[in-house]
Each structure stands twice: as C-alpha cells, then as structure tokens.
mmCIF file of C-alpha atoms and ligand atoms in Angstrom:
data_model
loop_
_atom_site.group_PDB
_atom_site.id
_atom_site.type_symbol
_atom_site.label_atom_id
_atom_site.label_comp_id
_atom_site.label_asym_id
_atom_site.label_seq_id
_atom_site.Cartn_x
_atom_site.Cartn_y
_atom_site.Cartn_z
ATOM 1 C CA UNK D 46 -21.433 30.735 -6.091
ATOM 2 C CA UNK D 47 -20.151 29.240 -2.829
ATOM 3 C CA UNK D 48 -18.823 25.684 -3.173
ATOM 4 C CA UNK D 49 -20.750 23.213 -0.988
ATOM 5 C CA UNK D 50 -18.721 21.112 1.415
ATOM 6 C CA UNK D 51 -18.360 17.450 0.382
ATOM 7 C CA UNK D 52 -20.468 15.169 2.645
ATOM 8 C CA UNK D 53 -18.194 13.244 5.019
ATOM 9 C CA UNK D 54 -19.169 9.878 3.473
ATOM 10 C CA UNK D 55 -17.805 11.016 0.123
ATOM 11 C CA UNK D 56 -14.613 12.623 1.382
ATOM 12 C CA UNK D 57 -11.312 11.119 0.373
ATOM 13 C CA UNK D 58 -9.329 9.274 2.995
ATOM 14 C CA UNK D 59 -5.658 10.150 3.173
ATOM 15 C CA UNK D 60 -2.698 8.519 4.913
ATOM 16 C CA UNK D 61 0.329 10.542 5.923
ATOM 17 C CA UNK D 62 3.365 9.797 8.079
ATOM 18 C CA UNK D 63 7.103 9.141 7.885
ATOM 19 C CA UNK D 64 8.705 6.965 5.203
ATOM 20 C CA UNK D 65 8.284 3.264 5.649
ATOM 21 C CA UNK D 66 5.619 3.283 8.364
ATOM 22 C CA UNK D 67 3.148 1.352 6.210
ATOM 23 C CA UNK D 68 1.020 4.008 4.494
ATOM 24 C CA UNK D 69 0.748 2.055 1.235
ATOM 25 C CA UNK D 70 -0.067 -1.248 2.957
ATOM 26 C CA UNK D 71 -2.709 0.296 5.212
ATOM 27 C CA UNK D 72 -4.115 2.466 2.410
ATOM 28 C CA UNK D 73 -4.540 -0.548 0.179
ATOM 29 C CA UNK D 74 -6.281 -2.575 2.882
ATOM 30 C CA UNK D 75 -8.617 0.272 3.888
ATOM 31 C CA UNK D 76 -9.519 0.948 0.232
ATOM 32 C CA UNK D 77 -10.443 -2.720 -0.270
ATOM 33 C CA UNK D 78 -12.537 -2.795 2.897
ATOM 34 C CA UNK D 79 -14.436 0.322 1.780
ATOM 35 C CA UNK D 80 -14.685 -0.701 -1.918
ATOM 36 C CA UNK D 81 -12.803 2.405 -3.022
ATOM 37 C CA UNK D 82 -9.952 3.140 -5.430
ATOM 38 C CA UNK D 83 -6.531 3.332 -3.841
ATOM 39 C CA UNK D 84 -3.944 5.772 -5.128
ATOM 40 C CA UNK D 85 -0.352 5.825 -3.949
ATOM 41 C CA UNK D 86 1.141 9.179 -4.995
ATOM 42 C CA UNK D 87 4.707 7.847 -5.314
ATOM 43 C CA UNK D 88 3.450 5.064 -7.597
ATOM 44 C CA UNK D 89 1.659 7.633 -9.786
ATOM 45 C CA UNK D 90 4.847 9.710 -10.100
ATOM 46 C CA UNK D 91 7.010 6.637 -10.759
ATOM 47 C CA UNK D 92 4.584 5.479 -13.469
ATOM 48 C CA UNK D 93 4.550 8.908 -15.060
ATOM 49 C CA UNK D 94 8.362 9.051 -15.319
ATOM 50 C CA UNK D 95 8.636 5.303 -15.920
ATOM 51 C CA UNK D 96 11.365 5.028 -13.287
ATOM 52 C CA UNK D 97 11.819 4.573 -9.550
ATOM 53 C CA UNK D 98 11.609 7.574 -7.178
ATOM 54 C CA UNK D 99 15.362 7.448 -6.445
ATOM 55 C CA UNK D 100 16.144 7.969 -10.148
ATOM 56 C CA UNK D 101 13.510 10.691 -10.481
ATOM 57 C CA UNK D 102 15.109 12.545 -7.555
ATOM 58 C CA UNK D 103 18.524 12.272 -9.219
ATOM 59 C CA UNK D 104 17.217 13.422 -12.570
ATOM 60 C CA UNK D 105 14.871 16.293 -11.784
ATOM 61 C CA UNK D 106 15.863 17.109 -8.191
ATOM 62 C CA UNK D 107 13.773 17.300 -5.041
ATOM 63 C CA UNK D 108 12.217 20.712 -5.857
ATOM 64 C CA UNK D 109 10.678 19.549 -9.141
ATOM 65 C CA UNK D 110 9.596 16.282 -7.486
ATOM 66 C CA UNK D 111 7.774 18.240 -4.756
ATOM 67 C CA UNK D 112 6.089 20.417 -7.367
ATOM 68 C CA UNK D 113 4.762 17.398 -9.286
ATOM 69 C CA UNK D 114 3.788 15.701 -6.022
ATOM 70 C CA UNK D 115 1.753 18.763 -5.037
ATOM 71 C CA UNK D 116 0.039 18.974 -8.442
ATOM 72 C CA UNK D 117 -1.018 15.324 -8.383
ATOM 73 C CA UNK D 118 -2.278 15.531 -4.796
ATOM 74 C CA UNK D 119 -4.211 18.727 -5.551
ATOM 75 C CA UNK D 120 -5.832 17.160 -8.608
ATOM 76 C CA UNK D 121 -6.883 14.099 -6.614
ATOM 77 C CA UNK D 122 -8.163 16.152 -3.710
ATOM 78 C CA UNK D 123 -10.684 17.696 -6.083
ATOM 79 C CA UNK D 124 -12.174 14.233 -6.585
ATOM 80 C CA UNK D 125 -14.198 12.225 -4.087
ATOM 81 C CA UNK D 126 -14.332 8.721 -2.605
ATOM 82 C CA UNK D 127 -10.611 8.000 -3.036
ATOM 83 C CA UNK D 128 -8.141 6.465 -0.616
ATOM 84 C CA UNK D 129 -4.796 8.200 -1.043
ATOM 85 C CA UNK D 130 -1.398 7.570 0.472
ATOM 86 C CA UNK D 131 1.099 10.411 0.167
ATOM 87 C CA UNK D 132 4.894 10.298 0.431
ATOM 88 C CA UNK D 133 6.380 11.186 3.805
ATOM 89 C CA UNK D 134 7.593 14.561 2.517
ATOM 90 C CA UNK D 135 4.340 15.725 0.926
ATOM 91 C CA UNK D 136 3.162 17.451 4.114
ATOM 92 C CA UNK D 137 6.277 19.651 4.067
ATOM 93 C CA UNK D 138 4.224 21.810 1.702
ATOM 94 C CA UNK D 139 1.692 24.052 3.385
ATOM 95 C CA UNK D 140 -0.597 23.938 0.314
ATOM 96 C CA UNK D 141 -0.672 20.144 0.481
ATOM 97 C CA UNK D 142 -1.505 20.198 4.183
ATOM 98 C CA UNK D 143 -4.277 22.733 3.589
ATOM 99 C CA UNK D 144 -5.972 20.948 0.708
ATOM 100 C CA UNK D 145 -5.607 17.582 2.460
ATOM 101 C CA UNK D 146 -7.231 18.865 5.643
ATOM 102 C CA UNK D 147 -10.127 20.456 3.785
ATOM 103 C CA UNK D 148 -10.925 17.681 1.318
ATOM 104 C CA UNK D 149 -9.920 14.445 3.081
ATOM 105 C CA UNK D 150 -10.181 12.599 6.371
ATOM 106 C CA UNK D 151 -6.463 12.603 7.192
ATOM 107 C CA UNK D 152 -4.974 9.704 9.146
ATOM 108 C CA UNK D 153 -1.476 10.076 10.524
ATOM 109 C CA UNK D 154 0.260 6.738 10.841
ATOM 110 C CA UNK D 155 2.714 7.032 13.679
ATOM 111 C CA UNK D 156 5.510 4.630 14.565
ATOM 112 C CA UNK D 157 8.010 5.076 17.405
ATOM 113 C CA UNK D 158 11.650 5.743 16.508
ATOM 114 C CA UNK D 159 12.582 2.502 18.308
ATOM 115 C CA UNK D 160 10.396 0.410 15.987
ATOM 116 C CA UNK D 161 11.112 2.464 12.885
ATOM 117 C CA UNK D 162 14.903 2.172 13.067
ATOM 118 C CA UNK D 163 14.688 -1.624 12.922
ATOM 119 C CA UNK D 164 13.087 -1.306 9.467
ATOM 120 C CA UNK D 165 15.707 0.935 7.924
ATOM 121 C CA UNK D 166 17.452 -1.789 5.915
ATOM 122 C CA UNK D 167 14.183 -2.674 4.213
ATOM 123 C CA UNK D 168 13.580 0.825 2.925
ATOM 124 C CA UNK D 169 16.824 2.760 2.580
ATOM 125 C CA UNK D 170 17.617 1.741 -1.018
ATOM 126 C CA UNK D 171 14.350 3.135 -2.334
ATOM 127 C CA UNK D 172 14.293 6.348 -0.260
ATOM 128 C CA UNK D 173 16.594 9.051 -1.702
ATOM 129 C CA UNK D 174 16.021 11.340 1.290
ATOM 130 C CA UNK D 175 17.698 8.802 3.603
ATOM 131 C CA UNK D 176 20.681 8.033 1.443
ATOM 132 C CA UNK D 177 24.097 9.328 2.530
ATOM 133 C CA UNK D 178 22.796 10.239 5.990
ATOM 134 C CA UNK D 179 24.081 8.998 9.336
ATOM 135 C CA UNK D 180 21.725 7.335 11.801
ATOM 136 C CA UNK D 181 21.883 10.537 13.900
ATOM 137 C CA UNK D 182 20.836 12.638 10.877
ATOM 138 C CA UNK D 183 17.954 10.280 10.155
ATOM 139 C CA UNK D 184 16.809 10.356 13.777
ATOM 140 C CA UNK D 185 16.889 14.170 13.667
ATOM 141 C CA UNK D 186 14.836 14.159 10.443
ATOM 142 C CA UNK D 187 12.393 11.667 11.985
ATOM 143 C CA UNK D 188 11.673 13.983 14.919
ATOM 144 C CA UNK D 189 11.639 17.151 12.809
ATOM 145 C CA UNK D 190 9.051 15.614 10.527
ATOM 146 C CA UNK D 191 6.665 14.963 13.433
ATOM 147 C CA UNK D 192 5.780 18.672 13.278
ATOM 148 C CA UNK D 193 4.434 18.477 9.730
ATOM 149 C CA UNK D 194 2.315 15.437 10.541
ATOM 150 C CA UNK D 195 0.684 17.241 13.461
ATOM 151 C CA UNK D 196 -1.975 18.359 10.993
ATOM 152 C CA UNK D 197 -4.322 15.390 10.782
ATOM 153 C CA UNK D 198 -7.796 14.326 11.851
ATOM 154 C CA UNK D 199 -6.846 11.058 13.473
ATOM 155 C CA UNK D 200 -3.584 9.530 14.695
ATOM 156 C CA UNK D 201 -2.998 5.805 14.532
ATOM 157 C CA UNK D 202 -0.165 4.131 16.424
ATOM 158 C CA UNK D 203 1.441 1.439 14.302
ATOM 159 C CA UNK D 204 3.740 -0.116 16.929
ATOM 160 C CA UNK D 205 1.735 -2.882 18.530
ATOM 161 C CA UNK D 206 -0.839 -4.313 16.128
ATOM 162 C CA UNK D 207 -0.814 -6.267 12.880
ATOM 163 C CA UNK D 208 -1.657 -4.289 9.732
ATOM 164 C CA UNK D 209 -4.969 -6.114 9.231
ATOM 165 C CA UNK D 210 -6.103 -5.181 12.761
ATOM 166 C CA UNK D 211 -4.998 -1.582 12.255
ATOM 167 C CA UNK D 212 -6.908 -1.345 8.967
ATOM 168 C CA UNK D 213 -10.041 -2.753 10.653
ATOM 169 C CA UNK D 214 -9.706 -0.234 13.464
ATOM 170 C CA UNK D 215 -9.388 2.625 10.922
ATOM 171 C CA UNK D 216 -12.418 1.420 8.949
ATOM 172 C CA UNK D 217 -14.453 1.263 12.176
ATOM 173 C CA UNK D 218 -13.464 4.801 13.084
ATOM 174 C CA UNK D 219 -14.330 6.064 9.589
ATOM 175 C CA UNK D 220 -17.765 4.425 9.784
ATOM 176 C CA UNK D 221 -18.337 5.938 13.214
ATOM 177 C CA UNK D 222 -17.487 9.399 11.859
ATOM 178 C CA UNK D 223 -19.909 8.820 8.959
ATOM 179 C CA UNK D 224 -22.677 7.969 11.421
ATOM 180 C CA UNK D 225 -21.927 10.807 13.807
ATOM 181 C CA UNK D 226 -21.508 13.554 11.262
ATOM 182 C CA UNK D 227 -23.769 12.503 8.426
HETATM 183 C C1 S3P K 138 9.861 11.000 0.848
HETATM 184 C C2 S3P K 138 9.088 9.892 1.075
HETATM 185 C C3 S3P K 138 8.854 8.876 0.046
HETATM 186 C C4 S3P K 138 8.958 9.477 -1.354
HETATM 187 C C5 S3P K 138 10.246 10.206 -1.513
HETATM 188 C C6 S3P K 138 10.418 11.325 -0.481
HETATM 189 C C7 S3P K 138 10.124 11.929 1.979
HETATM 190 O O1 S3P K 138 7.574 8.270 0.224
HETATM 191 O O2 S3P K 138 7.882 10.339 -1.621
HETATM 192 O O3 S3P K 138 11.270 9.259 -1.410
HETATM 193 O O4 S3P K 138 10.683 13.020 1.774
HETATM 194 O O5 S3P K 138 9.733 11.596 3.131
HETATM 195 P P1 S3P K 138 7.224 7.203 1.408
HETATM 196 O O6 S3P K 138 6.833 8.002 2.614
HETATM 197 O O7 S3P K 138 6.086 6.451 0.860
HETATM 198 O O8 S3P K 138 8.408 6.386 1.641
#
C-alpha cells in the first residue's frame, strides 16, 4: 500500500548548517514556541556513548560516527512533530539529505564567513573536524560545505538579528506554510 504523505503541520522541522552557527540554540527556541520536543543529534550520540563528540571521534573514527548519525536521523525522520538539529556534517550523506527533505521542513541557517570566523575560539575545542586545521583549511571547508546545505526548504541568514528575533521569524514562516499548504 502506498504510504500517505505526512500533513505539513505534522512534519518535523530540521535545522542544518555549518558548525557553530546556532542550530541548537535556534532549534531549542523554535521547539518551545511550537510546543514540540527538541532533539539535538549530537547530544543524542554523546549521551549514547556517555562522552563528548571529540572523544567519540577519536575512539570510533569519523566513518562510524557518520553511520550512527545517519541511523539516528533516519529513525527520527520516521516520527512526526519533532524539531531536530543535525550536526554540520550530517548533510554530507546523500541518504540523510534525502530523508530530511522528504520528511521535514528543512531550514538552513547561514552565517557569513566574516561573522563565523570571529566565533572560532568558542567552538574549536568541541569540534574534532576543525582541530589541527589552519584558518585557510577551515575557510576552504566552510565554502565547500555550502554545497551540501543547498538542499533545504528555507534559508535563514543569521548575521544581523538576535536569536530570539530569528526564532520568531522562523515560527512565523512555518505557520504561514501551514496555512498556505494545509
Ligand atoms: C560536525 C559538526 C558537529 C558534530 C561533529 C562533526 C561536522 O556538529 O556533529 O563535530 O562535520 O560539521 P555541530 O554542527 O552542531 O557543531
């Protein structure tokens, strides 16, 4: 029997984008404003292994991390009414991009390189992918990654507004989509 498409009001909401742009902060705020559960995929993996992501990367390697990341995202995408924030590398996997686009409203949180690089000291210790890289390498990775985030339903620029304003703007656009496509 053909599976019926989930009504837009029940679809999960997903946040993607580069490391440290604010996916977890925005995801949390949007979930609260919509009275939904919020799930941060990195937090789920860290809780499962009972250690931080940096240690998990060292222990099992990036390949096994990506595999687990994909499994958890896939499982969640089969549910409804969730707000999910995925790690910045999750969209490297075609299967993740495909299931995200079909089961979620995907928001790409975009920050300019100029604003992002000022945040690096706040995030580098907890991001294994950035460690041991020069600023030039990181800038290259930043621009390369833009390609994988090009699959989304809505792009949100994070540069100029406060997180609360951005979350309100996202909630408004979700409600508009609910009304338009109900
Ligand atoms: C990664 C991003 C991280 C985390 C891991 C790998 C990446 O998540 O999943 O360190 O490859 O971009 P955040 O985007 O939440 O920092």
